Amino acid sequence: MPKNSEKTTVSPSPERREELLATAAEVFAAQGYNATTVRKIADAAGMLAGSLYYHFDSKESMLDEILSAFLDELWARYDAVLASGLGPRQTLEALVTESFREIDRHRAAVAIYQKESKHLLDEPRFHYLADSQARFEKAWLGTLERGVATQVFRADLDSRLTYRFLRDTVWVAASWYRPGGQHSPEEIARQYLSMVLEGIAVRE
Amino acid sequence: MPKNSEKTTVSPSPERREELLATAAEVFAAQGYNATTVRKIADAAGMLAGSLYYHFDSKESMLDEILSAFLDELWARYDAVLASGLGPRQTLEALVTESFREIDRHRAAVAIYQKESKHLLDEPRFHYLADSQARFEKAWLGTLERGVATQVFRADLDSRLTYRFLRDTVWVAASWYRPGGQHSPEEIARQYLSMVLEGIAVRE
Amino acid sequence: MPKNSEKTTVSPSPERREELLATAAEVFAAQGYNATTVRKIADAAGMLAGSLYYHFDSKESMLDEILSAFLDELWARYDAVLASGLGPRQTLEALVTESFREIDRHRAAVAIYQKESKHLLDEPRFHYLADSQARFEKAWLGTLERGVATQVFRADLDSRLTYRFLRDTVWVAASWYRPGGQHSPEEIARQYLSMVLEGIAVRE
Amino acid sequence: MPKNSEKTTVSPSPERREELLATAAEVFAAQGYNATTVRKIADAAGMLAGSLYYHFDSKESMLDEILSAFLDELWARYDAVLASGLGPRQTLEALVTESFREIDRHRAAVAIYQKESKHLLDEPRFHYLADSQARFEKAWLGTLERGVATQVFRADLDSRLTYRFLRDTVWVAASWYRPGGQHSPEEIARQYLSMVLEGIAVRE
DNA sequence: CATGAATGAGATTTCATTCAT
DNA sequence: CATGAATGAAATCTCATTCAT
């Protein structure tokens, strides 16, 4: 189960951390954070449970690193999109595409984020999740409202409802998406966008 | 549909059971099944942890009853819709509307179902979740394919992708929906259907 | 090892706590706080380690309760002495006597206090130990200085040195004192006071 | 006196060992032996925990070396005093003075000895602590009794009580003494002796 | 000499569950 | 019906120690 098993040379610290975090993320995503014991993570990493504590303070800090690394990367991409001066429809398309790419790269982290973030919001350590959610809403809802104002998006829909619809629609995909499947992230994004923008009904 | 119903301690007052199950469902939905201790449920119910065992066999059997009661009711409605001989579009509209009504009635149960069913599928006691999922897929995917065949739904979209899109789109709503909010379930269903069927882009 | 073994009837909560705290205090005093495992406490109390957590939050909170109960009682006695308007010598005699009585009543707590308080001072939870130490110094040093001013105590000794000498001299006794031995606390206090006040050398 | 000296890993540089032992002694004295992790010692020495094992067999052997070095030196001085044929009062004065000098030189070791020796007595490796204690009692108690017999010390005090009083009085000073403070060890010894021999009360 | 990584034993703590009252 | 007290299994975490490099 250890990745790169052909390269058993001792890796310099940061790479080993990454490996272990990737392993932990897979297990968290598959079983849920609470149902995952550190022993399961250690098993998957081929070491003893106690040995994980050489690399990490606690099970919680692993979760923390996984989620914050994911959000850091996501926001780097989102910010690039938002700074590029696109119109609302192109912005929406770019955000959706980046989201599916992020699911492709960090599937486990996204799945964990989906499942656990809600009851993590309360804990001080994870306040950044709430901050991120607020920025997220601002970016997406803003884009939608800009689109309504410029008449590229329908004005007869409740904007917050549409926002939630879009947001959930995209991220829930992490629960079934498998990297290396038959559709590339860009292809999935294209189909999703087609459904969301044009609808699934045949036009008369 | 509740398994092991012959093994469940018979409690003289069924209303008290319902109350306690509703309380448990709220806590499960808010914190996640694994993160919920029986003590938390007991606190919310104003009793001590041990006292719950007069009413229920185990924490797991509470979860079981909550989920099976929800699925029993859902399938009663779905079956009525599916038996009524509607066309694909009307069937889809009816299924979506019933789904939002179910979210309205059993929000906590739906949220639990969303979050927990994936890793419950393995355990024998919860095999009925897998059965239900299979029936679910058959009903929705069948309706979609009937619609494609009769040219009311677009033929250029991957059907399984569309199915997952629709399914997620509807049920994820349980994570933010609050009964008694500004929109009735029927109104939410109408807007969701409008987005899904017609798209959010303005038609030229 | 459980005290009152003849009275095995289930005791109402606060008495059981007291029993367990007394047991814990004995073990802490005998082995040191850090070297004492909760399993040892539980063994001494005739229960399993986990069962202690029904009564107490943590091993640390047991220590906390033991120390604060001891200090509460000590200060009740000291305050009574200090409020009674005695002269410096009588005050000193009364303080020493109350101290030995306290050692007689709470020997284990005093021994723990002696051994552990120094490295506990840093932790926020035990800040009250520092407060108590400050009050302690004020009471004893004040009495000594009053005595020097009124010429009942020698003026040629460094007061702070005398204070530490007295303080340690009294409390260290907890490390060898055994209640029910050949000397009553009052008798020990009398001999200590005689040594401290008159010296051990024969007067010419 | 260091036990197992043939088993100790031979380190090329004895000065480094001394440095490390001094560092370890400081940490043991400040935090207590049990509460001190080898990582804390290594941190204080600017190395990693594992590296200490190049110099020492175990944490326990560090403690062993610290305590036995201290006792070796102490007994060299005590023996010189006891062999010099002084009278009881002069002997007592010399022993007290040498004790404070030892506190000045090996403050940390003395503090550790005070705090830890009680529960170390049981372990075979530290039996020499018990031997030392017995010799100690013989020397001090003998001096006191000689003094009582020759009428230089009061006969109306319990000798064992006096012995413990003296012993504690002197050694506890290690818990607050700081080398390089305003009083030299000889000055502190003089004041202590004055208190102990003449008392703190003004003579009429 | 020192590091980085791991081991393995054992410590504290959690928690579903039981049961006498 | 509910409480109070406990059990026992398992979880998280700690730490002295080892060892290849």
mmCIF file of N, CA and C (backbone and C1' of nucleotides) in Angstrom, chain A residues 11 16 48 51 54-55, chain E residues 4-9:
data_model
loop_
_atom_site.group_PDB
_atom_site.id
_atom_site.type_symbol
_atom_site.label_atom_id
_atom_site.label_comp_id
_atom_site.label_asym_id
_atom_site.label_seq_id
_atom_site.Cartn_x
_atom_site.Cartn_y
_atom_site.Cartn_z
ATOM 1 N N SER A 11 13.457 9.198 2.765
ATOM 2 C CA SER A 11 13.172 10.481 2.130
ATOM 3 C C SER A 11 13.366 11.606 3.121
ATOM 4 N N ARG A 16 8.431 12.791 3.283
ATOM 5 C CA ARG A 16 7.825 11.737 4.099
ATOM 6 C C ARG A 16 6.507 12.220 4.686
ATOM 7 N N LEU A 48 4.054 1.541 12.925
ATOM 8 C CA LEU A 48 3.241 1.391 14.130
ATOM 9 C C LEU A 48 2.569 2.714 14.485
ATOM 10 N N SER A 51 4.487 5.582 15.943
ATOM 11 C CA SER A 51 5.507 6.199 15.084
ATOM 12 C C SER A 51 4.974 7.423 14.350
ATOM 13 N N TYR A 54 5.952 10.836 15.643
ATOM 14 C CA TYR A 54 7.230 11.482 15.364
ATOM 15 C C TYR A 54 7.029 12.588 14.330
ATOM 16 N N HIS A 55 6.073 12.371 13.448
ATOM 17 C CA HIS A 55 5.854 13.325 12.353
ATOM 18 C C HIS A 55 4.751 14.337 12.651
ATOM 19 P P DG E 4 17.785 15.930 11.933
ATOM 20 O "O5'" DG E 4 17.089 14.616 11.367
ATOM 21 C "C5'" DG E 4 17.757 13.874 10.376
ATOM 22 C "C4'" DG E 4 16.945 12.637 10.060
ATOM 23 C "C3'" DG E 4 15.437 12.785 10.263
ATOM 24 O "O3'" DG E 4 14.846 12.038 9.224
ATOM 25 C "C1'" DG E 4 16.247 11.080 11.692
ATOM 26 P P DA E 5 13.287 12.033 9.040
ATOM 27 O "O5'" DA E 5 12.897 10.592 9.577
ATOM 28 C "C5'" DA E 5 13.399 9.463 8.884
ATOM 29 C "C4'" DA E 5 13.155 8.242 9.709
ATOM 30 C "C3'" DA E 5 11.682 8.071 10.098
ATOM 31 O "O3'" DA E 5 11.243 6.878 9.488
ATOM 32 C "C1'" DA E 5 13.142 7.653 11.932
ATOM 33 P P DA E 6 9.736 6.502 9.450
ATOM 34 O "O5'" DA E 6 9.634 5.449 10.647
ATOM 35 C "C5'" DA E 6 10.413 4.288 10.500
ATOM 36 C "C4'" DA E 6 10.730 3.687 11.829
ATOM 37 C "C3'" DA E 6 9.509 3.182 12.601
ATOM 38 O "O3'" DA E 6 9.412 1.791 12.374
ATOM 39 C "C1'" DA E 6 11.205 4.160 14.010
ATOM 40 P P DT E 7 8.187 1.013 12.972
ATOM 41 O "O5'" DT E 7 8.746 0.549 14.391
ATOM 42 C "C5'" DT E 7 9.993 -0.133 14.458
ATOM 43 C "C4'" DT E 7 10.267 -0.506 15.893
ATOM 44 C "C3'" DT E 7 9.089 -1.199 16.588
ATOM 45 O "O3'" DT E 7 9.625 -2.310 17.281
ATOM 46 C "C1'" DT E 7 9.781 0.670 17.850
ATOM 47 P P DG E 8 8.752 -3.626 17.487
ATOM 48 O "O5'" DG E 8 8.301 -3.425 18.996
ATOM 49 C "C5'" DG E 8 9.305 -3.213 19.971
ATOM 50 C "C4'" DG E 8 8.652 -2.811 21.272
ATOM 51 C "C3'" DG E 8 7.257 -3.413 21.499
ATOM 52 O "O3'" DG E 8 7.095 -3.576 22.887
ATOM 53 C "C1'" DG E 8 7.082 -1.116 21.555
ATOM 54 P P DA E 9 6.652 -4.906 23.498
ATOM 55 O "O5'" DA E 9 6.611 -4.495 25.036
ATOM 56 C "C5'" DA E 9 7.656 -3.689 25.563
ATOM 57 C "C4'" DA E 9 7.077 -2.532 26.355
ATOM 58 C "C3'" DA E 9 5.786 -2.888 27.114
ATOM 59 O "O3'" DA E 9 5.966 -2.508 28.451
ATOM 60 C "C1'" DA E 9 5.522 -0.872 25.931
#
